[in-house]
C-alpha cells in the first residue's frame, strides 16, 4: 500500500499554552513537503507533537499513518509504525554507543523474529556511513556525545537511512552544516526518495531546497500553515523574506507568543 499520512486539525499545548492552532497536512508516498517559517512559529513543536514527545499535549485533531491512529501510540510504537524524526537538537546519550543504539532501533522497527544479524547490520551501517562520508569510528562513540553540529546531523541521516521509515520528518537538518556537508546530507535524503516514502522537511532557509526539490512548500506562522505552494514559493521567500506573507495576510506578530 502506498503511504498516506494525514494530519487533521491538530492542536497542541505546552505547559497549558496553545502552540499548534489547527494544522492540516496530507503527505503521500513519493512526495516531499517543506515547511518553512520564521523562528518561534511552532515548527519544532509540530515535529515533536507528531513523534509523541511527552511535553506536548495534543488537545484536538487526528494524525493517521495508513489509517493507523498515531495519537493513540507511544513514541516507540510510532517509530515501529514507520515514523522517523531527525530532531533539531539531537540528544547525547552517554553509555550507549552509536552502533548499539542503531542496532536496537533497527531491530525494534523490524520486530521480533525478524532481527538483522550482526554481520548484516555492520555491513549495512558501514555502507551507509561511507555514503555519508562518516568515519566508521563514529559507530563506537557514545551517541552524539562530543559530535559537532554537522556530525550530529549526518548521524541523524544515517539513522534515517538504516531505519527505512515511511514518513521522514527532518527538523532543520541543514542548520550548522557547511556546503559540503549539506550536499552529502541532501544526497542521503535524495537516495531515500521512493514511492513508498513521504518527507516533511522543516527548514528556516531555502538553501537546502536547492538540493532537495520539494513538491509542496508550506509557510507556518502563529502555529498554523498560512500559505502553501510549489517550489517557487520557497524561492520567493529566499528573495523577499517573510514580510510580504505577513502583509498579505495581515499578520503583525508571526510567532505563537511567549510562553
Ligand atoms: P520553531 O521551531 O518554529 O522555531 P518552536 O516550535 O520551537 O518554534 O516554538 C514555538 C513556541 O513554543 C515558542 O514560543 C517556544 O518558546 C514555545 N516552546 C516550544 N517548546 C517549548 C518548551 N519545551 N518549553 C516551553 N516553551 C516551548
Ligand atoms: Mg525549530
Short mmCIF file of C-alpha atoms and ligand atoms in Angstrom, two decimals:
data_model
loop_
_atom_site.label_atom_id
_atom_site.label_comp_id
_atom_site.label_asym_id
_atom_site.label_seq_id
_atom_site.Cartn_x
_atom_site.Cartn_y
_atom_site.Cartn_z
CA UNK A 1 0.00 0.00 0.00
CA UNK A 2 1.28 3.43 -0.86
CA UNK A 3 1.96 5.60 2.18
CA UNK A 4 -0.65 8.11 3.26
CA UNK A 5 -0.03 10.44 6.18
CA UNK A 6 -2.73 12.85 7.21
CA UNK A 7 -2.81 15.50 9.90
CA UNK A 8 -6.24 17.00 10.54
CA UNK A 9 -6.99 19.95 12.79
CA UNK A 10 -4.04 19.26 15.05
CA UNK A 11 -3.85 21.45 18.13
CA UNK A 12 -1.22 21.09 20.83
CA UNK A 13 -0.29 22.87 24.03
CA UNK A 14 2.86 23.11 26.08
CA UNK A 15 2.53 23.88 29.76
CA UNK A 16 -1.06 24.89 29.10
CA UNK A 17 -0.25 27.34 26.28
CA UNK A 18 -1.61 26.54 22.85
CA UNK A 19 1.22 26.41 20.29
CA UNK A 20 -0.32 24.47 17.41
CA UNK A 21 -3.64 26.01 16.44
CA UNK A 22 -5.05 23.61 13.89
CA UNK A 23 -2.61 22.04 11.44
CA UNK A 24 -3.88 20.30 8.30
CA UNK A 25 -1.44 18.45 6.08
CA UNK A 26 -1.58 15.44 3.78
CA UNK A 27 1.57 13.69 2.63
CA UNK A 28 1.53 10.81 0.17
CA UNK A 29 4.31 8.34 -0.54
CA UNK A 30 6.71 9.83 -3.08
CA UNK A 31 6.05 13.43 -2.01
CA UNK A 32 8.39 15.89 -0.37
CA UNK A 33 6.74 18.66 1.61
CA UNK A 34 8.74 21.55 3.06
CA UNK A 35 7.56 23.64 6.00
CA UNK A 36 9.26 27.00 6.19
CA UNK A 37 8.75 29.79 8.66
CA UNK A 38 10.39 32.30 10.95
CA UNK A 39 11.59 31.21 14.40
CA UNK A 40 9.06 30.66 17.14
CA UNK A 41 6.15 29.83 14.84
CA UNK A 42 5.68 26.23 16.08
CA UNK A 43 7.61 24.17 13.52
CA UNK A 44 9.59 22.09 16.02
CA UNK A 45 6.51 21.77 18.19
CA UNK A 46 4.73 20.16 15.24
CA UNK A 47 7.59 17.69 14.78
CA UNK A 48 7.68 16.82 18.50
CA UNK A 49 3.91 16.51 18.79
CA UNK A 50 3.84 14.14 15.81
CA UNK A 51 6.55 11.97 17.35
CA UNK A 52 4.77 11.91 20.71
CA UNK A 53 7.13 13.95 22.88
CA UNK A 54 5.56 13.84 26.38
CA UNK A 55 5.94 17.61 26.94
CA UNK A 56 3.44 18.42 24.21
CA UNK A 57 -0.21 17.70 24.81
CA UNK A 58 -2.37 17.18 21.77
CA UNK A 59 -5.75 18.68 22.57
CA UNK A 60 -7.55 18.29 19.24
CA UNK A 61 -7.21 16.69 15.84
CA UNK A 62 -6.13 13.42 14.31
CA UNK A 63 -2.91 12.04 12.82
CA UNK A 64 -3.20 8.95 10.65
CA UNK A 65 -0.46 6.90 9.03
CA UNK A 66 -2.06 4.46 6.60
CA UNK A 67 -5.28 4.52 8.63
CA UNK A 68 -3.48 3.83 11.89
CA UNK A 69 -4.13 6.42 14.59
CA UNK A 70 -0.69 7.65 15.65
CA UNK A 71 -2.00 9.71 18.54
CA UNK A 72 -3.05 6.51 20.29
CA UNK A 73 0.53 5.20 20.15
CA UNK A 74 3.61 5.71 22.32
CA UNK A 75 6.84 7.05 20.82
CA UNK A 76 8.30 3.59 20.18
CA UNK A 77 5.11 2.37 18.53
CA UNK A 78 5.11 5.40 16.24
CA UNK A 79 8.67 4.55 15.23
CA UNK A 80 7.66 0.95 14.61
CA UNK A 81 4.74 2.15 12.50
CA UNK A 82 7.29 3.92 10.28
CA UNK A 83 7.53 7.49 11.56
CA UNK A 84 11.01 8.95 11.80
CA UNK A 85 12.06 12.31 13.23
CA UNK A 86 15.50 13.87 12.92
CA UNK A 87 15.43 16.38 15.73
CA UNK A 88 16.67 19.95 15.51
CA UNK A 89 18.79 19.32 18.62
CA UNK A 90 19.64 15.58 18.80
CA UNK A 91 20.22 14.26 22.34
CA UNK A 92 23.56 13.00 23.59
CA UNK A 93 23.39 9.66 25.38
CA UNK A 94 26.42 8.66 27.42
CA UNK A 95 26.98 4.92 27.88
CA UNK A 96 25.16 3.87 24.69
CA UNK A 97 27.29 3.54 21.59
CA UNK A 98 26.01 4.75 18.30
CA UNK A 99 26.08 1.26 16.81
CA UNK A 100 24.26 -0.31 19.79
CA UNK A 101 21.63 2.38 19.55
CA UNK A 102 21.23 1.92 15.80
CA UNK A 103 21.03 -1.83 16.02
CA UNK A 104 18.37 -1.84 18.72
CA UNK A 105 16.38 0.83 16.87
CA UNK A 106 16.50 -1.18 13.63
CA UNK A 107 15.54 -4.41 15.35
CA UNK A 108 12.71 -2.74 17.23
CA UNK A 109 11.42 -1.45 13.90
CA UNK A 110 11.78 -4.85 12.21
CA UNK A 111 10.03 -6.67 15.04
CA UNK A 112 10.61 -9.90 16.93
CA UNK A 113 11.79 -12.85 14.89
CA UNK A 114 12.88 -10.58 12.06
CA UNK A 115 16.04 -9.09 13.60
CA UNK A 116 19.04 -8.29 11.43
CA UNK A 117 22.11 -10.45 12.05
CA UNK A 118 25.12 -8.64 13.49
CA UNK A 119 27.12 -9.19 10.31
CA UNK A 120 24.39 -7.81 8.07
CA UNK A 121 23.84 -4.89 10.40
CA UNK A 122 27.52 -3.96 10.38
CA UNK A 123 27.70 -4.28 6.62
CA UNK A 124 24.67 -2.02 6.15
CA UNK A 125 25.82 0.52 8.72
CA UNK A 126 29.32 0.77 7.29
CA UNK A 127 27.95 1.06 3.76
CA UNK A 128 25.70 3.97 4.70
CA UNK A 129 28.45 5.62 6.76
CA UNK A 130 30.65 5.53 3.69
CA UNK A 131 27.91 7.17 1.60
CA UNK A 132 27.64 9.90 4.21
CA UNK A 133 31.44 10.26 4.35
CA UNK A 134 31.42 9.44 8.07
CA UNK A 135 34.44 7.87 9.71
CA UNK A 136 33.44 4.39 10.96
CA UNK A 137 34.96 5.41 14.28
CA UNK A 138 31.61 7.13 14.91
CA UNK A 139 29.95 3.72 15.26
CA UNK A 140 31.78 3.12 18.51
CA UNK A 141 31.41 6.56 20.07
CA UNK A 142 28.64 7.26 22.58
CA UNK A 143 25.53 8.50 20.82
CA UNK A 144 26.10 12.10 19.75
CA UNK A 145 28.49 12.73 22.64
CA UNK A 146 31.06 15.27 21.57
CA UNK A 147 29.79 15.16 17.98
CA UNK A 148 29.95 18.52 16.22
CA UNK A 149 26.69 20.03 15.00
CA UNK A 150 27.34 18.74 11.48
CA UNK A 151 28.31 15.26 12.72
CA UNK A 152 25.05 15.01 14.68
CA UNK A 153 23.05 15.92 11.58
CA UNK A 154 24.86 13.34 9.47
CA UNK A 155 24.24 10.79 12.19
CA UNK A 156 20.50 11.56 12.10
CA UNK A 157 20.54 10.89 8.35
CA UNK A 158 22.43 7.64 8.98
CA UNK A 159 19.62 6.56 11.34
CA UNK A 160 17.02 7.52 8.75
CA UNK A 161 18.76 5.53 6.02
CA UNK A 162 19.05 2.43 8.18
CA UNK A 163 15.55 2.56 9.64
CA UNK A 164 13.77 2.67 6.29
CA UNK A 165 10.83 4.75 7.59
CA UNK A 166 7.59 5.51 5.76
CA UNK A 167 7.37 9.11 6.87
CA UNK A 168 10.53 11.12 7.46
CA UNK A 169 10.43 14.39 9.36
CA UNK A 170 13.65 16.41 9.25
CA UNK A 171 13.72 19.40 11.60
CA UNK A 172 16.32 21.95 10.45
CA UNK A 173 18.66 19.24 9.24
CA UNK A 174 20.55 21.98 7.40
CA UNK A 175 21.37 24.12 10.42
CA UNK A 176 25.06 24.20 11.24
CA UNK A 177 26.09 22.43 8.02
CA UNK A 178 28.72 23.80 5.68
CA UNK A 179 28.03 23.50 2.00
CA UNK A 180 29.88 20.18 1.53
CA UNK A 181 28.07 18.55 4.46
CA UNK A 182 24.79 19.99 3.19
CA UNK A 183 25.33 18.33 -0.18
CA UNK A 184 26.13 14.98 1.46
CA UNK A 185 23.04 15.15 3.67
CA UNK A 186 20.87 16.13 0.69
CA UNK A 187 22.28 13.24 -1.37
CA UNK A 188 21.42 10.88 1.51
CA UNK A 189 17.85 12.18 1.54
CA UNK A 190 17.52 12.02 -2.24
CA UNK A 191 18.79 8.44 -2.25
CA UNK A 192 15.87 7.55 0.04
CA UNK A 193 13.18 9.11 -2.14
CA UNK A 194 10.69 6.44 -3.12
CA UNK A 195 7.02 5.98 -3.89
CA UNK A 196 6.56 4.30 -0.52
CA UNK A 197 8.06 7.15 1.49
CA UNK A 198 6.92 10.69 2.25
CA UNK A 199 9.05 13.53 3.61
CA UNK A 200 8.34 16.56 5.75
CA UNK A 201 11.32 18.87 5.69
CA UNK A 202 11.28 21.72 8.16
CA UNK A 203 13.69 24.49 7.33
CA UNK A 204 14.25 28.12 8.06
CA UNK A 205 16.28 28.75 4.91
CA UNK A 206 15.67 27.98 1.27
CA UNK A 207 19.25 26.82 0.67
CA UNK A 208 18.57 23.14 1.49
CA UNK A 209 15.79 23.17 -1.09
CA UNK A 210 18.34 23.90 -3.81
CA UNK A 211 19.50 20.32 -3.28
CA UNK A 212 16.25 18.62 -2.30
CA UNK A 213 13.44 19.75 -4.57
CA UNK A 214 10.15 19.78 -2.69
CA UNK A 215 6.79 19.10 -4.35
CA UNK A 216 4.96 21.38 -1.91
CA UNK A 217 6.07 24.29 0.26
CA UNK A 218 4.08 25.46 3.28
CA UNK A 219 4.62 28.56 5.39
CA UNK A 220 3.98 28.33 9.10
CA UNK A 221 3.10 31.33 11.26
CA UNK A 222 1.29 31.63 14.59
CA UNK A 223 1.03 27.86 14.91
CA UNK A 224 -0.78 27.43 11.58
CA UNK A 225 0.02 26.74 7.97
CA UNK A 226 -0.87 30.09 6.45
CA UNK A 227 0.24 29.61 2.87
CA UNK A 228 1.03 26.67 0.56
CA UNK A 229 2.51 26.48 -2.91
CA UNK A 230 5.17 24.80 -5.00
CA UNK A 231 8.97 25.24 -5.06
CA UNK A 232 8.54 28.79 -6.41
CA UNK A 233 7.17 29.80 -3.00
CA UNK A 234 10.48 28.86 -1.35
CA UNK A 235 12.36 30.91 -3.92
CA UNK A 236 10.21 33.95 -3.31
CA UNK A 237 10.78 33.60 0.45
CA UNK A 238 14.51 33.40 -0.17
CA UNK A 239 14.47 36.56 -2.26
CA UNK A 240 11.94 38.61 -0.34
CA UNK A 241 11.85 37.18 3.19
CA UNK A 242 8.61 36.64 5.12
CA UNK A 243 7.29 40.21 5.35
CA UNK A 244 5.17 40.01 2.20
CA UNK A 245 3.36 36.95 3.58
CA UNK A 246 2.63 38.83 6.79
CA UNK A 247 1.39 41.86 4.86
CA UNK A 248 -0.76 39.77 2.56
CA UNK A 249 -2.41 38.03 5.50
CA UNK A 250 -2.46 40.99 7.89
CA UNK A 251 -0.21 39.25 10.41
CA UNK A 252 1.64 41.57 12.82
CA UNK A 253 3.43 39.06 15.06
CA UNK A 254 4.22 35.76 13.29
CA UNK A 255 5.28 33.89 16.45
CA UNK A 256 2.97 31.99 18.76
CA UNK A 257 4.00 34.40 21.52
CA UNK A 258 5.97 33.91 24.70
CA UNK A 259 5.08 31.04 26.99
P1 LIG B 1 10.10 26.99 15.73
O1 LIG B 1 10.61 25.59 15.62
O2 LIG B 1 9.16 27.38 14.63
O3 LIG B 1 11.20 27.98 15.89
P2 LIG B 1 9.04 26.08 18.27
O4 LIG B 1 8.02 25.06 17.96
O5 LIG B 1 10.37 25.63 18.75
O6 LIG B 1 9.19 27.09 17.05
O7 LIG B 1 8.47 27.06 19.39
C1 LIG B 1 7.19 27.68 19.29
C2 LIG B 1 6.83 28.33 20.62
O8 LIG B 1 6.65 27.33 21.60
C3 LIG B 1 7.89 29.26 21.15
O9 LIG B 1 7.25 30.38 21.73
C4 LIG B 1 8.58 28.44 22.22
O10 LIG B 1 9.09 29.26 23.23
C5 LIG B 1 7.48 27.56 22.72
N1 LIG B 1 8.03 26.28 23.16
C6 LIG B 1 8.38 25.26 22.35
N2 LIG B 1 8.89 24.22 23.07
C7 LIG B 1 8.85 24.62 24.35
C8 LIG B 1 9.22 24.00 25.60
N3 LIG B 1 9.74 22.76 25.62
N4 LIG B 1 9.04 24.70 26.72
C9 LIG B 1 8.48 25.95 26.69
N5 LIG B 1 8.13 26.59 25.56
C10 LIG B 1 8.29 25.94 24.42
MG1 LIG B 2 12.53 24.80 15.48
#
